[in-house]
Amino acid sequence: MNNFAIGVDLGGTNLRIAAVDGQGTLLEKVTLGTKVSLGRDHVIDDMCQAIEHVLEKYRASATVMGIGIGVPGIIDMQSGLLRESPNLPGWADYPVRAEIEQRLKTVVILENDANVAALGEKWLGAARDFDHMAMLTLGTGVGGGLIQNGAIWHGANGMAGEFGHTTVEPEGHPCGCGNRGCLEQYASATAIVRMAKEELANDSGSSLARVAHSDAEFSSKSLYNLAIQGDEEARRIFRRVGRCLGIVLSSMVNSLNLPIYVIGGGVSGAWEAFSPSIFEELRQRSMVYAATAPPDPLANGQGASSQVEPGSGRKTIITRALLGSDAGLYGAARLPMIPEGKR
Ligand SMILES: [Zn+2]
């Protein structure tokens, strides 16, 4: 091992830190709670202490390339300011990068959390053999990331890739972004639970109601369990998730013509329940997909791409992510390894 970098996943709930070497081997992973309620300075203190601890351990035997931090929110790439983050109240316009650089005396790169997840899947995951890719991260919200020639595509202001806020229902559910009917309102874990509750309001005697009574969290995971057991109402909810994803992916395929689109985040664990509807929509709505679809995307390990041969014809691959919740950690660690002009 000659060099390594630190990747940080700064979420609203968990603060995770990893040391990863230049080949992508995970050296160490630390998970702390993000004590958001104790304030910004407390979280920064916790983060710097944990990073220092990891740095000390490996510094003697290898060179530190820098620290990459994935943050939920809008980042000003030039100044390293966190412009706005709904999950980190009180952090708006705080110079996160400068503060941590000064404390730890090493290069710090701040990046949107969905962008680093895409970079992680491109480096070591489902899209590792492709130069261009897009990723949708289905978690509490729906994040998006776009990779062109191995680098994150930022657009003019660093805000590119907000696929979660494209409209799928013109008069649909209001979204936190100010729009109505965003993909996020139909394909996030939050949305799945909301849609189940809407169903419940119509039919309180259903099996969804029984789940509501037996499972305090009434989580999207318990709904998925219901769906795979064949419960029709739960299956209908996941079909809607897949349909909305398919509508957005159709537009993405038509406008971007990328070789691979990766679906990650916690909700992607329900792939079996929603992915058939994605492919159904894609075939109907995207002429580019219809012309480039693999023979049967669901037949081969549910579309899992480890078996996808790169360059095997001009195909459009839609597949689930491979790195799970670590995609963002690997992607964050990757940031300081990429030369500045190509990042
Ligand atoms: Zn929105």
Coordinates of C-alpha atoms and ligand atoms in Angstrom, one line a residue:
M1 CA 0.0 0.0 0.0
N2 CA 1.6 3.3 -1.1
N3 CA -1.3 5.7 -0.7
F4 CA -4.8 6.0 0.8
A5 CA -7.6 8.4 1.2
I6 CA -10.3 9.0 3.7
G7 CA -13.9 8.9 2.7
V8 CA -16.6 10.5 4.8
D9 CA -20.4 9.9 4.6
L10 CA -21.9 12.8 6.6
G11 CA -25.6 11.9 6.8
G12 CA -28.4 13.3 8.9
T13 CA -28.3 10.2 11.1
N14 CA -25.0 8.5 10.6
L15 CA -21.5 9.8 10.3
R16 CA -19.3 7.2 8.6
I17 CA -15.6 7.3 8.0
A18 CA -13.4 4.9 5.9
A19 CA -9.8 4.6 4.9
V20 CA -9.5 3.2 1.4
D21 CA -6.3 2.5 -0.5
G22 CA -5.6 3.5 -4.2
Q23 CA -6.8 0.0 -5.4
G24 CA -10.2 0.4 -3.6
T25 CA -9.4 -1.9 -0.7
L26 CA -11.2 -0.9 2.5
L27 CA -8.7 -0.6 5.3
E28 CA -11.0 0.6 8.0
K29 CA -14.5 1.8 8.6
V30 CA -15.8 3.7 11.6
T31 CA -19.5 4.5 12.2
L32 CA -20.6 7.2 14.5
G33 CA -24.0 8.7 15.1
T34 CA -24.4 12.3 13.7
K35 CA -25.3 14.3 16.8
V36 CA -27.1 16.9 14.8
S37 CA -29.0 18.2 17.8
L38 CA -25.8 19.1 19.6
G39 CA -24.9 21.5 16.8
R40 CA -22.6 21.9 13.9
D41 CA -19.4 22.4 15.9
H42 CA -19.9 19.2 17.9
V43 CA -20.4 17.2 14.7
I44 CA -17.3 18.7 13.1
D45 CA -15.3 17.9 16.3
D46 CA -16.5 14.3 16.3
M47 CA -15.6 14.0 12.6
C48 CA -12.2 15.5 12.9
Q49 CA -11.3 13.3 15.9
A50 CA -12.3 10.1 14.2
I51 CA -10.5 11.1 11.0
E52 CA -7.3 11.9 12.9
H53 CA -7.5 8.6 14.7
V54 CA -7.6 6.7 11.4
L55 CA -5.0 9.0 9.7
E56 CA -2.5 8.3 12.6
K57 CA -2.9 4.6 12.1
Y58 CA -1.9 4.5 8.5
R59 CA 0.2 7.6 8.1
A60 CA 3.5 5.9 9.0
S61 CA 3.2 3.3 6.2
A62 CA 1.5 5.2 3.4
T63 CA 0.8 8.7 2.0
V64 CA -2.5 10.4 2.6
M65 CA -4.0 11.7 -0.6
G66 CA -6.8 13.7 1.1
I67 CA -10.3 13.6 2.5
G68 CA -13.5 13.4 0.5
I69 CA -16.8 14.2 2.2
G70 CA -20.2 13.3 0.8
V71 CA -22.9 15.7 2.2
P72 CA -26.7 15.7 1.6
G73 CA -27.4 19.1 0.2
I74 CA -26.4 21.7 -2.3
I75 CA -22.7 22.6 -2.3
D76 CA -20.9 25.5 -3.8
M77 CA -18.1 23.6 -5.4
Q78 CA -15.8 26.6 -5.8
S79 CA -15.9 27.9 -2.2
G80 CA -16.6 24.6 -0.4
L81 CA -19.6 26.1 1.3
L82 CA -22.6 24.0 2.1
R83 CA -25.3 26.2 0.7
E84 CA -28.3 24.3 1.9
S85 CA -29.0 21.0 3.6
P86 CA -32.4 19.9 4.9
N87 CA -30.8 17.1 7.0
L88 CA -28.2 19.4 8.6
P89 CA -30.0 22.4 10.0
G90 CA -27.8 25.3 10.9
W91 CA -25.1 24.4 8.4
A92 CA -26.2 26.8 5.7
D93 CA -23.3 28.8 4.2
Y94 CA -20.8 27.2 6.7
P95 CA -17.3 26.8 5.2
V96 CA -17.1 23.1 5.9
R97 CA -14.1 22.5 3.6
A98 CA -11.9 25.4 4.9
E99 CA -12.6 24.4 8.6
I100 CA -11.7 20.8 8.2
E101 CA -8.7 21.6 5.9
Q102 CA -7.3 23.9 8.6
R103 CA -7.8 21.4 11.4
L104 CA -6.4 18.4 9.6
K105 CA -3.9 20.0 7.3
T106 CA -4.8 18.0 4.3
V107 CA -6.8 18.4 1.1
V108 CA -10.6 18.2 1.7
I109 CA -13.1 17.8 -1.1
L110 CA -16.8 18.3 -0.5
E111 CA -19.3 16.7 -2.8
N112 CA -23.1 16.0 -2.9
D113 CA -23.8 12.5 -1.4
A114 CA -25.7 11.2 -4.4
N115 CA -22.8 12.2 -6.7
V116 CA -20.3 10.3 -4.5
A117 CA -22.5 7.3 -4.5
A118 CA -22.5 7.4 -8.3
L119 CA -18.7 7.8 -8.3
G120 CA -18.4 4.8 -5.9
E121 CA -20.5 2.5 -8.2
K122 CA -18.5 3.7 -11.2
W123 CA -15.1 3.0 -9.5
L124 CA -15.8 -0.4 -7.8
G125 CA -19.4 -1.3 -8.3
A126 CA -22.0 -2.0 -11.0
A127 CA -20.7 0.5 -13.5
R128 CA -16.9 -0.2 -13.0
D129 CA -16.4 -1.1 -16.6
F130 CA -18.1 1.9 -18.0
D131 CA -16.9 5.5 -18.6
H132 CA -20.3 7.0 -18.5
M133 CA -23.2 6.2 -16.1
A134 CA -26.1 7.6 -14.1
M135 CA -27.3 6.6 -10.7
L136 CA -30.5 7.0 -8.8
T137 CA -30.2 6.5 -5.0
L138 CA -33.6 5.6 -3.5
G139 CA -33.4 6.3 0.3
T140 CA -35.3 8.8 2.5
G141 CA -35.3 10.9 -0.7
V142 CA -34.3 10.2 -4.3
G143 CA -30.8 11.3 -5.2
G144 CA -29.2 11.4 -8.6
G145 CA -25.7 11.4 -10.0
L146 CA -24.2 11.6 -13.5
I147 CA -20.7 10.4 -14.5
Q148 CA -19.2 11.4 -17.8
N149 CA -15.7 10.2 -18.8
G150 CA -15.2 8.9 -15.3
A151 CA -15.9 12.2 -13.6
I152 CA -18.9 13.7 -11.9
W153 CA -20.9 15.9 -14.3
H154 CA -21.6 19.0 -12.3
G155 CA -23.4 21.2 -14.8
A156 CA -22.9 25.0 -14.6
N157 CA -23.6 25.4 -10.9
G158 CA -22.8 22.0 -9.5
M159 CA -26.4 21.1 -9.3
A160 CA -26.7 18.6 -12.2
G161 CA -28.3 15.2 -11.7
E162 CA -31.3 16.0 -9.6
F163 CA -33.3 13.3 -11.3
G164 CA -35.3 12.8 -8.0
H165 CA -37.1 16.1 -8.7
T166 CA -38.3 15.4 -12.2
T167 CA -42.0 15.4 -12.5
V168 CA -43.9 12.1 -12.9
E169 CA -47.4 13.3 -11.9
P170 CA -48.2 16.9 -13.0
E171 CA -50.8 17.4 -10.2
G172 CA -49.2 14.9 -7.8
H173 CA -48.1 15.0 -4.2
P174 CA -46.3 18.2 -3.1
C175 CA -42.6 17.9 -2.8
G176 CA -40.2 19.7 -0.4
C177 CA -38.5 21.3 -3.4
G178 CA -41.6 23.3 -4.2
N179 CA -42.7 21.2 -7.2
R180 CA -45.6 18.7 -7.2
G181 CA -45.4 15.0 -8.2
C182 CA -41.6 14.6 -8.2
L183 CA -40.1 11.1 -8.6
E184 CA -39.0 11.4 -4.9
Q185 CA -42.7 11.5 -3.9
Y186 CA -43.2 8.0 -5.5
A187 CA -39.9 6.1 -5.2
S188 CA -38.4 7.0 -1.9
A189 CA -38.8 5.0 1.3
T190 CA -40.7 7.9 2.7
A191 CA -43.0 7.8 -0.3
I192 CA -43.6 4.1 -0.1
V193 CA -44.8 4.4 3.5
R194 CA -47.0 7.3 2.6
M195 CA -48.6 5.5 -0.3
A196 CA -49.3 2.5 2.0
K197 CA -51.0 4.8 4.5
E198 CA -53.1 6.3 1.7
E199 CA -54.2 2.8 0.7
L200 CA -55.0 2.1 4.4
A201 CA -57.2 5.1 4.5
N202 CA -59.3 3.5 1.8
D203 CA -59.4 0.0 3.3
S204 CA -58.6 -0.3 6.9
G205 CA -59.3 -4.1 7.0
S206 CA -56.5 -4.9 4.6
S207 CA -53.3 -6.8 5.2
L208 CA -51.5 -3.4 5.1
A209 CA -53.4 -2.6 8.3
R210 CA -52.2 -5.8 9.8
V211 CA -48.6 -4.8 9.1
A212 CA -49.3 -1.4 10.6
H213 CA -50.4 -3.1 13.8
S214 CA -47.6 -5.7 13.9
D215 CA -44.7 -3.5 12.9
A216 CA -44.3 -0.2 14.7
E217 CA -42.1 1.3 12.1
F218 CA -44.4 0.3 9.2
S219 CA -41.3 0.5 7.1
S220 CA -40.9 0.1 3.4
K221 CA -39.0 -3.1 4.2
S222 CA -42.0 -4.7 5.9
L223 CA -44.1 -3.7 2.9
Y224 CA -41.6 -5.3 0.6
N225 CA -41.9 -8.5 2.7
L226 CA -45.7 -8.4 2.1
A227 CA -45.2 -7.8 -1.6
I228 CA -43.0 -10.8 -2.1
Q229 CA -45.5 -12.9 -0.1
G230 CA -47.9 -12.0 -2.8
D231 CA -50.0 -9.3 -1.1
E232 CA -51.8 -7.5 -3.9
E233 CA -52.0 -4.1 -2.3
A234 CA -48.3 -4.1 -1.4
R235 CA -47.4 -5.3 -4.9
R236 CA -49.5 -2.5 -6.3
I237 CA -47.5 0.1 -4.4
F238 CA -44.2 -1.3 -5.7
R239 CA -45.6 -1.4 -9.2
R240 CA -46.2 2.3 -8.9
V241 CA -42.6 2.8 -7.6
G242 CA -41.3 0.9 -10.7
R243 CA -43.7 2.7 -13.0
C244 CA -42.5 6.2 -11.8
L245 CA -38.9 5.1 -12.0
G246 CA -39.5 3.8 -15.5
I247 CA -41.0 7.1 -16.6
V248 CA -38.0 9.1 -15.4
L249 CA -35.5 6.5 -16.7
S250 CA -37.2 6.6 -20.1
S251 CA -36.5 10.3 -20.4
M252 CA -33.0 9.8 -19.1
V253 CA -32.3 7.1 -21.7
N254 CA -33.8 9.1 -24.5
S255 CA -31.9 12.3 -23.6
L256 CA -28.6 10.8 -22.4
N257 CA -28.1 7.4 -24.2
L258 CA -25.8 6.2 -21.5
P259 CA -24.6 2.6 -21.5
I260 CA -25.6 2.0 -17.9
Y261 CA -28.1 3.3 -15.2
V262 CA -27.6 2.1 -11.7
I263 CA -30.4 2.0 -9.0
G264 CA -29.1 2.1 -5.4
G265 CA -30.0 3.1 -1.9
G266 CA -32.0 1.2 0.7
V267 CA -35.1 0.9 -1.4
S268 CA -33.2 -0.9 -4.1
G269 CA -33.3 -4.0 -1.8
A270 CA -36.9 -4.3 -3.1
W271 CA -35.6 -4.6 -6.7
E272 CA -37.6 -7.8 -7.4
A273 CA -40.8 -6.1 -6.5
F274 CA -40.5 -2.9 -8.6
S275 CA -38.0 -3.7 -11.4
P276 CA -40.4 -5.5 -13.7
S277 CA -42.5 -2.3 -13.9
I278 CA -39.4 -0.3 -14.8
F279 CA -38.7 -2.5 -17.8
E280 CA -42.3 -2.5 -18.9
E281 CA -42.4 1.3 -18.9
L282 CA -39.0 1.6 -20.6
R283 CA -40.1 -0.6 -23.5
Q284 CA -43.2 1.5 -24.0
R285 CA -41.9 4.9 -23.5
S286 CA -38.3 5.0 -24.7
M287 CA -37.5 4.4 -28.4
V288 CA -33.8 4.5 -27.5
Y289 CA -34.4 1.7 -24.9
A290 CA -36.5 -0.3 -27.3
A291 CA -33.7 -0.2 -29.8
T292 CA -30.9 -1.0 -27.4
A293 CA -32.5 -3.3 -24.7
P294 CA -30.7 -6.5 -23.7
P295 CA -32.7 -9.5 -24.7
D296 CA -34.1 -10.1 -21.2
P297 CA -32.8 -7.8 -18.5
L298 CA -34.5 -9.7 -15.7
A299 CA -33.3 -13.2 -16.7
N300 CA -29.7 -12.7 -15.8
G301 CA -29.4 -12.4 -12.1
Q302 CA -32.2 -9.8 -12.0
G303 CA -30.1 -7.6 -14.2
A304 CA -27.1 -7.6 -11.8
S305 CA -24.3 -6.2 -13.9
S306 CA -21.3 -8.1 -12.6
Q307 CA -21.9 -10.4 -15.5
V308 CA -22.4 -7.6 -18.0
E309 CA -19.7 -7.7 -20.6
P310 CA -18.4 -4.2 -21.3
G311 CA -18.7 -3.2 -24.9
S312 CA -20.9 -6.2 -25.7
G313 CA -22.9 -4.4 -28.4
R314 CA -24.5 -1.1 -27.9
K315 CA -26.9 -2.1 -25.1
T316 CA -28.6 0.0 -22.4
I317 CA -28.2 -1.7 -19.0
I318 CA -30.5 -0.8 -16.1
T319 CA -29.3 -2.6 -13.0
R320 CA -29.2 -2.5 -9.2
A321 CA -26.1 -1.1 -7.3
L322 CA -23.5 -3.5 -6.0
L323 CA -21.9 -1.6 -3.1
G324 CA -25.0 -1.1 -0.9
S325 CA -24.7 1.7 1.6
D326 CA -20.9 1.8 1.2
A327 CA -21.1 3.3 -2.4
G328 CA -20.9 6.8 -1.0
L329 CA -18.0 6.0 1.3
Y330 CA -15.9 4.5 -1.6
G331 CA -16.9 7.4 -3.9
A332 CA -15.9 10.0 -1.3
A333 CA -12.5 8.3 -0.8
R334 CA -12.1 8.3 -4.5
L335 CA -12.4 12.1 -4.9
P336 CA -8.9 13.0 -3.7
M337 CA -7.4 10.3 -5.9
I338 CA -8.7 12.0 -9.1
P339 CA -6.6 14.9 -10.4
E340 CA -8.2 18.3 -9.7
G341 CA -9.0 19.1 -13.3
K342 CA -10.8 15.8 -13.9
R343 CA -12.8 15.5 -10.8
Ligands
ZN1 ZN -39.1 17.7 -5.7

